[in-house]
XYZ file of N, CA and C in Angstrom:
522
model
N -147.805 -31.108 11.511
C -146.656 -31.684 12.024
C -145.609 -31.943 10.879
N -144.307 -31.587 11.047
C -143.430 -31.785 9.979
C -143.156 -33.259 9.632
N -142.902 -33.445 8.338
C -142.515 -34.825 7.864
C -140.991 -34.892 7.702
N -140.463 -35.772 8.653
C -138.943 -35.870 8.891
C -138.387 -37.222 8.429
N -137.011 -37.077 8.270
C -136.285 -38.297 8.000
C -134.780 -38.103 8.334
N -134.001 -39.048 8.511
C -132.574 -38.978 8.817
C -131.768 -39.404 7.554
N -130.823 -38.555 7.253
C -130.006 -38.737 5.967
C -128.572 -38.355 6.033
N -127.764 -38.752 5.102
C -126.441 -38.442 4.913
C -126.337 -37.748 3.543
N -125.660 -36.602 3.500
C -125.581 -35.736 2.296
C -124.221 -35.958 1.687
N -124.092 -36.206 0.400
C -122.854 -36.339 -0.197
C -122.231 -34.881 -0.373
N -120.889 -34.797 -0.395
C -120.277 -33.489 -0.585
C -120.384 -33.015 -2.032
N -119.940 -31.757 -2.200
C -120.171 -31.133 -3.589
C -119.501 -31.976 -4.681
N -118.195 -32.531 -4.529
C -117.546 -33.226 -5.499
C -118.250 -34.444 -5.963
N -118.888 -35.191 -4.996
C -119.710 -36.343 -5.377
C -120.978 -35.985 -6.086
N -121.615 -34.814 -5.711
C -122.757 -34.396 -6.326
C -122.508 -34.036 -7.742
N -121.215 -33.401 -8.035
C -120.832 -33.049 -9.401
C -120.758 -34.260 -10.268
N -120.169 -35.434 -9.655
C -119.978 -36.663 -10.412
C -121.334 -37.215 -10.773
N -122.282 -37.185 -9.798
C -123.684 -37.729 -10.140
C -124.310 -36.815 -11.214
N -124.227 -35.536 -11.122
C -124.868 -34.588 -11.989
C -124.244 -34.911 -13.377
N -122.981 -35.425 -13.613
C -122.469 -35.602 -14.930
C -122.923 -36.842 -15.570
N -123.643 -37.745 -14.873
C -124.160 -39.051 -15.390
C -125.221 -38.693 -16.398
N -125.415 -39.482 -17.458
C -126.622 -39.198 -18.402
C -127.918 -39.306 -17.723
N -128.696 -38.405 -18.309
C -130.063 -38.279 -17.859
C -131.116 -38.169 -19.103
N -131.200 -39.166 -19.825
C -132.044 -39.081 -21.052
C -133.489 -38.836 -20.744
N -134.067 -38.325 -21.663
C -135.706 -38.194 -21.549
C -136.345 -39.653 -21.634
N -137.089 -40.044 -20.744
C -137.766 -41.211 -20.766
C -139.223 -41.050 -20.347
N -140.119 -41.342 -21.230
C -141.478 -41.068 -20.982
C -141.986 -41.801 -19.658
N -142.630 -40.927 -18.772
C -143.050 -41.483 -17.528
C -142.167 -41.498 -16.421
N -140.899 -40.975 -16.694
C -139.759 -40.958 -15.600
C -139.476 -39.511 -15.185
N -139.513 -39.273 -13.831
C -139.150 -37.927 -13.325
C -137.686 -38.147 -12.663
N -136.726 -37.379 -13.217
C -135.484 -37.251 -12.620
C -135.437 -36.460 -11.324
N -134.810 -36.997 -10.347
C -134.633 -36.173 -9.089
C -133.617 -34.984 -9.387
N -133.661 -34.115 -8.567
C -132.667 -32.885 -8.737
C -131.522 -33.004 -7.752
N -130.625 -32.199 -8.018
C -129.347 -32.214 -7.217
C -129.561 -32.062 -5.788
N -130.497 -31.056 -5.566
C -130.744 -30.734 -4.080
C -131.586 -31.743 -3.287
N -131.991 -32.954 -4.109
C -132.686 -33.995 -3.526
C -131.774 -35.208 -3.198
N -130.494 -35.204 -3.715
C -129.644 -36.310 -3.621
C -129.067 -36.496 -2.295
N -129.456 -37.552 -1.564
C -129.063 -37.865 -0.213
C -129.274 -39.401 -0.060
N -128.716 -39.990 1.107
C -128.994 -41.282 1.444
C -129.871 -41.294 2.651
N -131.062 -41.847 2.615
C -131.939 -41.865 3.705
C -131.582 -43.136 4.640
N -131.392 -42.708 5.848
C -131.057 -43.793 6.894
C -132.370 -44.197 7.589
N -133.310 -43.268 7.867
C -134.532 -43.693 8.646
C -135.540 -42.651 8.244
N -136.774 -43.141 7.945
C -137.925 -42.264 7.682
C -138.745 -42.301 8.872
N -139.150 -41.055 9.430
C -139.994 -41.045 10.571
C -141.479 -40.783 10.194
N -141.780 -40.129 9.104
C -143.100 -39.677 8.944
C -143.305 -38.305 9.631
N -144.557 -38.073 9.963
C -144.828 -36.929 10.722
C -144.594 -37.081 12.203
N -143.670 -36.117 12.716
C -143.138 -36.136 14.008
C -142.587 -34.756 14.431
N -142.647 -34.427 15.702
C -142.060 -33.193 16.104
C -140.518 -33.067 15.950
N -140.052 -32.017 15.526
C -138.602 -31.899 15.340
C -137.781 -32.226 16.695
N -138.240 -31.615 17.746
C -137.511 -31.756 18.942
C -137.525 -33.247 19.383
N -138.642 -33.983 19.265
C -138.766 -35.320 19.577
C -137.733 -36.288 18.773
N -137.585 -35.947 17.454
C -136.720 -36.623 16.610
C -135.246 -36.236 17.039
N -134.976 -34.989 17.261
C -133.568 -34.504 17.737
C -133.160 -35.310 18.976
N -134.034 -35.224 19.946
C -133.636 -35.804 21.203
C -133.135 -37.308 20.925
N -134.076 -38.026 20.233
C -133.572 -39.448 19.936
C -132.414 -39.567 19.104
N -132.248 -38.719 18.062
C -131.085 -38.785 17.179
C -129.761 -38.555 17.913
N -129.782 -37.672 18.996
C -128.674 -37.361 19.789
C -128.128 -38.586 20.503
N -128.897 -39.681 20.668
C -128.570 -40.836 21.348
C -127.843 -41.836 20.413
N -127.562 -41.428 19.097
C -126.996 -42.305 18.063
C -125.463 -42.394 18.527
N -125.138 -43.706 18.602
C -123.755 -44.068 18.921
C -123.115 -44.790 17.782
N -122.321 -44.187 16.947
C -121.686 -44.704 15.782
C -120.471 -44.003 15.448
N -119.515 -44.727 14.866
C -118.231 -44.043 14.443
C -118.552 -43.503 13.048
N -117.652 -42.401 12.814
C -117.662 -41.921 11.457
C -117.126 -42.999 10.525
N -117.562 -42.869 9.228
C -117.240 -43.968 8.311
C -117.062 -43.407 6.869
N -116.829 -44.251 5.924
C -116.738 -43.728 4.500
C -117.812 -44.311 3.779
N -118.641 -43.508 3.020
C -119.671 -43.929 2.104
C -119.055 -44.169 0.793
N -119.578 -45.145 0.067
C -118.952 -45.450 -1.230
C -120.198 -45.697 -2.229
N -120.284 -44.741 -3.268
C -121.102 -45.018 -4.383
C -120.648 -46.177 -5.164
N -121.536 -47.121 -5.324
C -121.148 -48.358 -6.016
C -120.899 -48.105 -7.461
N -120.292 -48.809 -8.217
C -119.821 -48.455 -9.671
C -120.864 -48.405 -10.664
N -122.004 -48.881 -10.359
C -123.068 -48.833 -11.429
C -124.555 -48.501 -10.824
N -125.342 -47.967 -11.593
C -126.665 -47.620 -11.230
C -127.425 -48.993 -11.144
N -128.527 -48.902 -10.412
C -129.390 -50.103 -10.184
C -130.850 -49.663 -10.127
N -131.770 -50.540 -9.927
C -133.214 -50.213 -9.978
C -133.950 -50.972 -8.852
N -135.020 -50.387 -8.396
C -135.958 -51.163 -7.650
C -137.235 -51.388 -8.381
N -137.398 -52.485 -8.940
C -138.477 -52.824 -9.820
C -138.533 -51.938 -10.964
N -139.707 -51.423 -11.355
C -139.982 -50.479 -12.367
C -140.235 -49.062 -11.929
N -139.903 -48.815 -10.655
C -140.281 -47.521 -10.079
C -139.150 -46.627 -9.836
N -137.968 -47.117 -9.384
C -136.825 -46.313 -8.838
C -135.466 -46.676 -9.561
N -134.820 -45.694 -10.056
C -133.499 -45.812 -10.567
C -132.575 -45.285 -9.445
N -131.551 -45.855 -9.078
C -130.680 -45.356 -7.926
C -129.209 -45.734 -8.120
N -128.345 -45.147 -7.277
C -126.942 -45.594 -7.205
C -126.806 -46.264 -5.752
N -126.512 -47.451 -5.784
C -126.275 -48.113 -4.380
C -125.136 -47.306 -3.738
N -125.243 -47.277 -2.342
C -124.248 -46.677 -1.530
C -123.852 -47.580 -0.444
N -122.657 -48.014 -0.323
C -122.192 -48.923 0.816
C -121.506 -48.080 1.902
N -121.185 -48.833 3.003
C -120.406 -48.292 4.104
C -121.162 -47.626 5.076
N -122.523 -47.644 4.986
C -123.464 -46.811 6.050
C -124.209 -47.854 6.843
N -123.947 -49.083 6.573
C -124.696 -50.094 7.364
C -124.664 -49.903 8.879
N -123.573 -49.670 9.465
C -123.450 -49.640 10.969
C -124.084 -48.330 11.388
N -123.915 -47.325 10.596
C -124.485 -46.014 11.017
C -126.146 -46.113 10.976
N -126.615 -46.699 9.854
C -128.033 -46.942 9.652
C -128.506 -47.802 10.867
N -127.810 -48.755 11.363
C -128.382 -49.665 12.339
C -128.300 -48.766 13.696
N -127.403 -48.030 13.860
C -127.320 -47.105 15.066
C -128.446 -46.118 15.126
N -128.723 -45.587 13.928
C -129.791 -44.482 13.887
C -131.135 -45.346 14.184
N -131.393 -46.541 13.641
C -132.585 -47.243 13.903
C -132.692 -47.488 15.375
N -131.610 -48.057 15.917
C -131.668 -48.462 17.347
C -132.016 -47.287 18.282
N -131.456 -46.106 17.970
C -131.600 -44.885 18.822
C -132.956 -44.322 18.606
N -133.601 -44.475 17.451
C -134.855 -43.659 17.108
C -136.130 -44.653 16.918
N -135.836 -45.895 17.317
C -136.986 -46.853 16.972
C -138.318 -46.510 17.623
N -138.446 -45.700 18.550
C -139.708 -45.291 19.242
C -140.217 -44.002 18.651
N -139.557 -43.421 17.648
C -139.906 -42.200 17.152
C -140.629 -42.239 15.736
N -141.745 -41.736 15.585
C -142.467 -41.786 14.316
C -142.966 -43.142 13.970
N -142.980 -43.404 12.647
C -143.481 -44.718 12.122
C -142.391 -45.802 12.518
N -142.916 -46.940 12.784
C -141.807 -47.946 13.183
C -140.882 -48.209 11.949
N -139.660 -48.512 12.393
C -138.619 -48.753 11.358
C -138.949 -49.891 10.442
N -138.611 -49.894 9.125
C -138.857 -50.879 8.195
C -138.341 -52.172 8.676
N -139.045 -53.214 8.426
C -138.570 -54.579 8.913
C -137.779 -55.334 7.702
N -136.626 -54.703 7.357
C -135.747 -55.134 6.322
C -134.409 -54.647 6.485
N -133.465 -55.353 6.057
C -131.959 -54.873 6.115
C -131.860 -53.449 5.555
N -131.014 -52.629 6.057
C -130.653 -51.286 5.547
C -129.931 -51.540 4.140
N -130.383 -50.787 3.190
C -129.803 -50.800 1.785
C -129.638 -49.387 1.322
N -128.351 -48.847 1.500
C -128.255 -47.327 1.284
C -128.246 -47.233 -0.280
N -128.933 -46.012 -0.669
C -128.879 -45.695 -2.070
C -129.224 -44.270 -2.174
N -128.889 -43.616 -3.343
C -129.045 -42.312 -3.879
C -130.007 -42.320 -4.999
N -131.241 -41.922 -4.867
C -132.325 -42.062 -5.855
C -132.177 -41.007 -6.917
N -131.924 -41.541 -8.229
C -131.779 -40.694 -9.400
C -132.990 -40.358 -10.093
N -133.990 -41.258 -10.090
C -135.243 -40.981 -10.818
C -136.388 -41.855 -10.328
N -137.586 -41.408 -10.499
C -138.730 -42.245 -10.100
C -139.774 -42.227 -11.182
N -140.505 -43.373 -11.271
C -141.602 -43.475 -12.255
C -142.725 -42.540 -11.863
N -143.263 -41.668 -12.805
C -144.394 -40.838 -12.399
C -145.741 -41.706 -11.892
N -145.898 -42.808 -12.594
C -146.989 -43.602 -12.125
C -146.461 -44.856 -11.514
N -146.789 -44.870 -10.246
C -146.203 -46.017 -9.342
C -146.733 -47.285 -9.760
N -147.916 -47.352 -10.165
C -148.566 -48.687 -10.591
C -147.961 -49.215 -11.841
N -147.819 -48.426 -12.786
C -147.279 -48.887 -14.191
C -145.792 -49.058 -14.148
N -145.001 -48.107 -13.606
C -143.580 -48.039 -13.573
C -143.059 -47.729 -14.997
N -141.694 -47.917 -15.169
C -141.146 -47.558 -16.420
C -140.083 -48.687 -16.641
N -139.703 -49.014 -17.867
C -138.574 -49.895 -18.072
C -137.237 -49.243 -17.808
N -136.740 -49.549 -16.584
C -135.428 -48.915 -16.276
C -134.268 -49.632 -16.658
N -134.345 -50.798 -17.140
C -133.299 -51.671 -17.512
C -132.199 -50.938 -18.412
N -132.710 -50.264 -19.459
C -131.644 -49.613 -20.382
C -130.862 -48.582 -19.577
N -131.337 -48.095 -18.478
C -130.690 -46.947 -17.703
C -129.755 -47.530 -16.602
N -129.863 -48.767 -16.401
C -128.936 -49.346 -15.490
C -127.551 -49.621 -16.022
N -126.628 -49.652 -15.004
C -125.191 -49.926 -15.428
C -124.401 -48.658 -15.672
N -124.962 -47.550 -15.465
C -124.152 -46.265 -15.820
C -123.054 -46.181 -14.679
N -121.978 -45.941 -15.000
C -120.832 -45.964 -14.001
C -120.801 -44.650 -13.180
N -121.006 -44.741 -11.960
C -120.970 -43.599 -11.010
C -120.244 -44.127 -9.732
N -118.982 -43.870 -9.631
C -118.205 -44.358 -8.387
C -117.590 -43.262 -7.653
N -117.748 -43.206 -6.375
C -117.037 -42.239 -5.576
C -117.097 -42.581 -4.029
N -116.294 -41.974 -3.292
C -116.400 -42.271 -1.793
C -116.195 -41.011 -1.093
N -116.648 -40.852 0.181
C -116.563 -39.610 0.847
C -116.752 -40.001 2.399
N -116.047 -39.112 3.322
C -116.115 -39.409 4.735
C -117.474 -38.856 5.177
N -117.997 -39.713 6.152
C -119.303 -39.369 6.769
C -119.066 -39.099 8.139
N -119.163 -37.922 8.611
C -118.872 -37.530 10.058
C -120.191 -36.952 10.772
N -121.307 -37.073 10.100
C -122.560 -36.653 10.716
C -123.773 -37.158 9.977
N -124.897 -37.093 10.801
C -126.168 -37.479 10.080
C -126.970 -36.283 10.326
N -127.900 -36.068 9.339
C -128.764 -34.980 9.345
C -130.335 -35.234 9.667
N -130.918 -34.460 10.333
C -132.368 -34.553 10.535
C -132.986 -33.573 9.402
N -133.787 -34.191 8.572
C -134.368 -33.450 7.462
C -135.890 -33.283 7.372
N -136.253 -32.158 7.043
C -137.821 -32.011 6.906
C -138.130 -31.958 5.383
N -139.015 -32.750 5.006
C -139.525 -32.809 3.573
C -140.649 -31.991 3.330
N -140.615 -31.124 2.384
C -141.805 -30.324 1.894
C -142.243 -30.804 0.553
N -143.435 -31.425 0.609
C -143.954 -32.139 -0.702
C -144.722 -31.039 -1.475
N -144.425 -31.206 -2.852
C -145.149 -30.454 -3.808
C -145.437 -31.163 -5.155
N -146.089 -30.719 -6.064
C -146.388 -31.378 -7.319
C -145.100 -31.603 -8.059
N -144.113 -30.826 -7.876
C -142.850 -30.944 -8.630
C -141.823 -31.870 -7.896
N -142.133 -32.459 -6.768
C -141.359 -33.302 -6.064
C -141.077 -32.732 -4.671
N -140.142 -33.273 -3.969
C -139.944 -32.897 -2.556
C -138.812 -31.876 -2.543
N -138.965 -30.890 -1.609
C -137.808 -30.058 -1.202
C -137.408 -30.330 0.162
N -136.173 -30.296 0.497
C -135.637 -30.811 1.721
C -134.940 -29.648 2.531
N -135.164 -29.756 3.755
C -134.570 -28.619 4.715
C -133.892 -29.260 5.836
N -132.650 -29.151 5.984
C -131.827 -29.732 7.183
C -132.222 -28.934 8.432
N -132.900 -29.608 9.403
C -133.309 -28.926 10.673
C -132.427 -29.305 11.823
N -131.475 -30.202 11.699
C -130.605 -30.581 12.713
C -129.589 -31.583 12.338
N -128.470 -31.726 13.008
C -127.492 -32.683 12.696
C -126.784 -33.213 13.875
N -126.268 -34.396 13.811
C -125.561 -35.028 14.965
C -124.224 -35.560 14.459
N -123.212 -35.339 15.113
C -121.814 -35.770 14.742
C -121.668 -37.178 15.070
N -120.975 -37.919 14.267
C -120.645 -39.317 14.565
C -119.350 -39.401 15.341
N -118.972 -40.504 15.947
C -117.738 -40.683 16.742
C -116.399 -40.447 15.983
N -115.428 -40.035 16.550
C -114.112 -40.040 16.174
C -113.834 -39.941 14.627
N -114.196 -38.677 14.183
C -114.017 -38.415 12.772
C -112.459 -38.330 12.413
N -111.540 -38.199 13.331
C -110.109 -38.240 12.985
C -109.574 -39.531 12.350
N -110.375 -40.569 12.465
C -109.970 -41.786 11.800
C -110.290 -41.932 10.391
N -110.959 -40.963 9.903
C -111.366 -40.964 8.483
C -110.368 -40.191 7.630
N -109.874 -40.770 6.624
C -108.890 -40.189 5.805
C -109.462 -39.501 4.533
């Protein structure tokens, strides 16, 4: 059964900006690749594509603007990321429409982010503090959400968009 999640993908110009950020060699840290940069709205785990798509088509949310925050941050000693704002309403709508699909939604507020790097050893982690604070700021219109299949390998995950759903009234986004 496929491993699926719902995500928002930044446009090319935002990916260029993220790619230009410094990526120093740090022992024990694995940098994510450009084709992995997305904002996860909901992780399903293993579920059939059609079941996830049927639920995702029930999402009722307006198009919005996503905003990369001006500085990188971290989650403990395991994840270096760029916070992404503006997706809270879309994230809630996705969770509401898909709550009975796959794994139960996480019991915490949605916190949008784009993962830049992960510690290779989850138990030990890495001192990410010196990497925090790098300026990466941008915004982009979000007019759809994507259903994505994750293919895991020893070199990290590869992602394949297997469906998408348009958000309401994209004409209001400038």
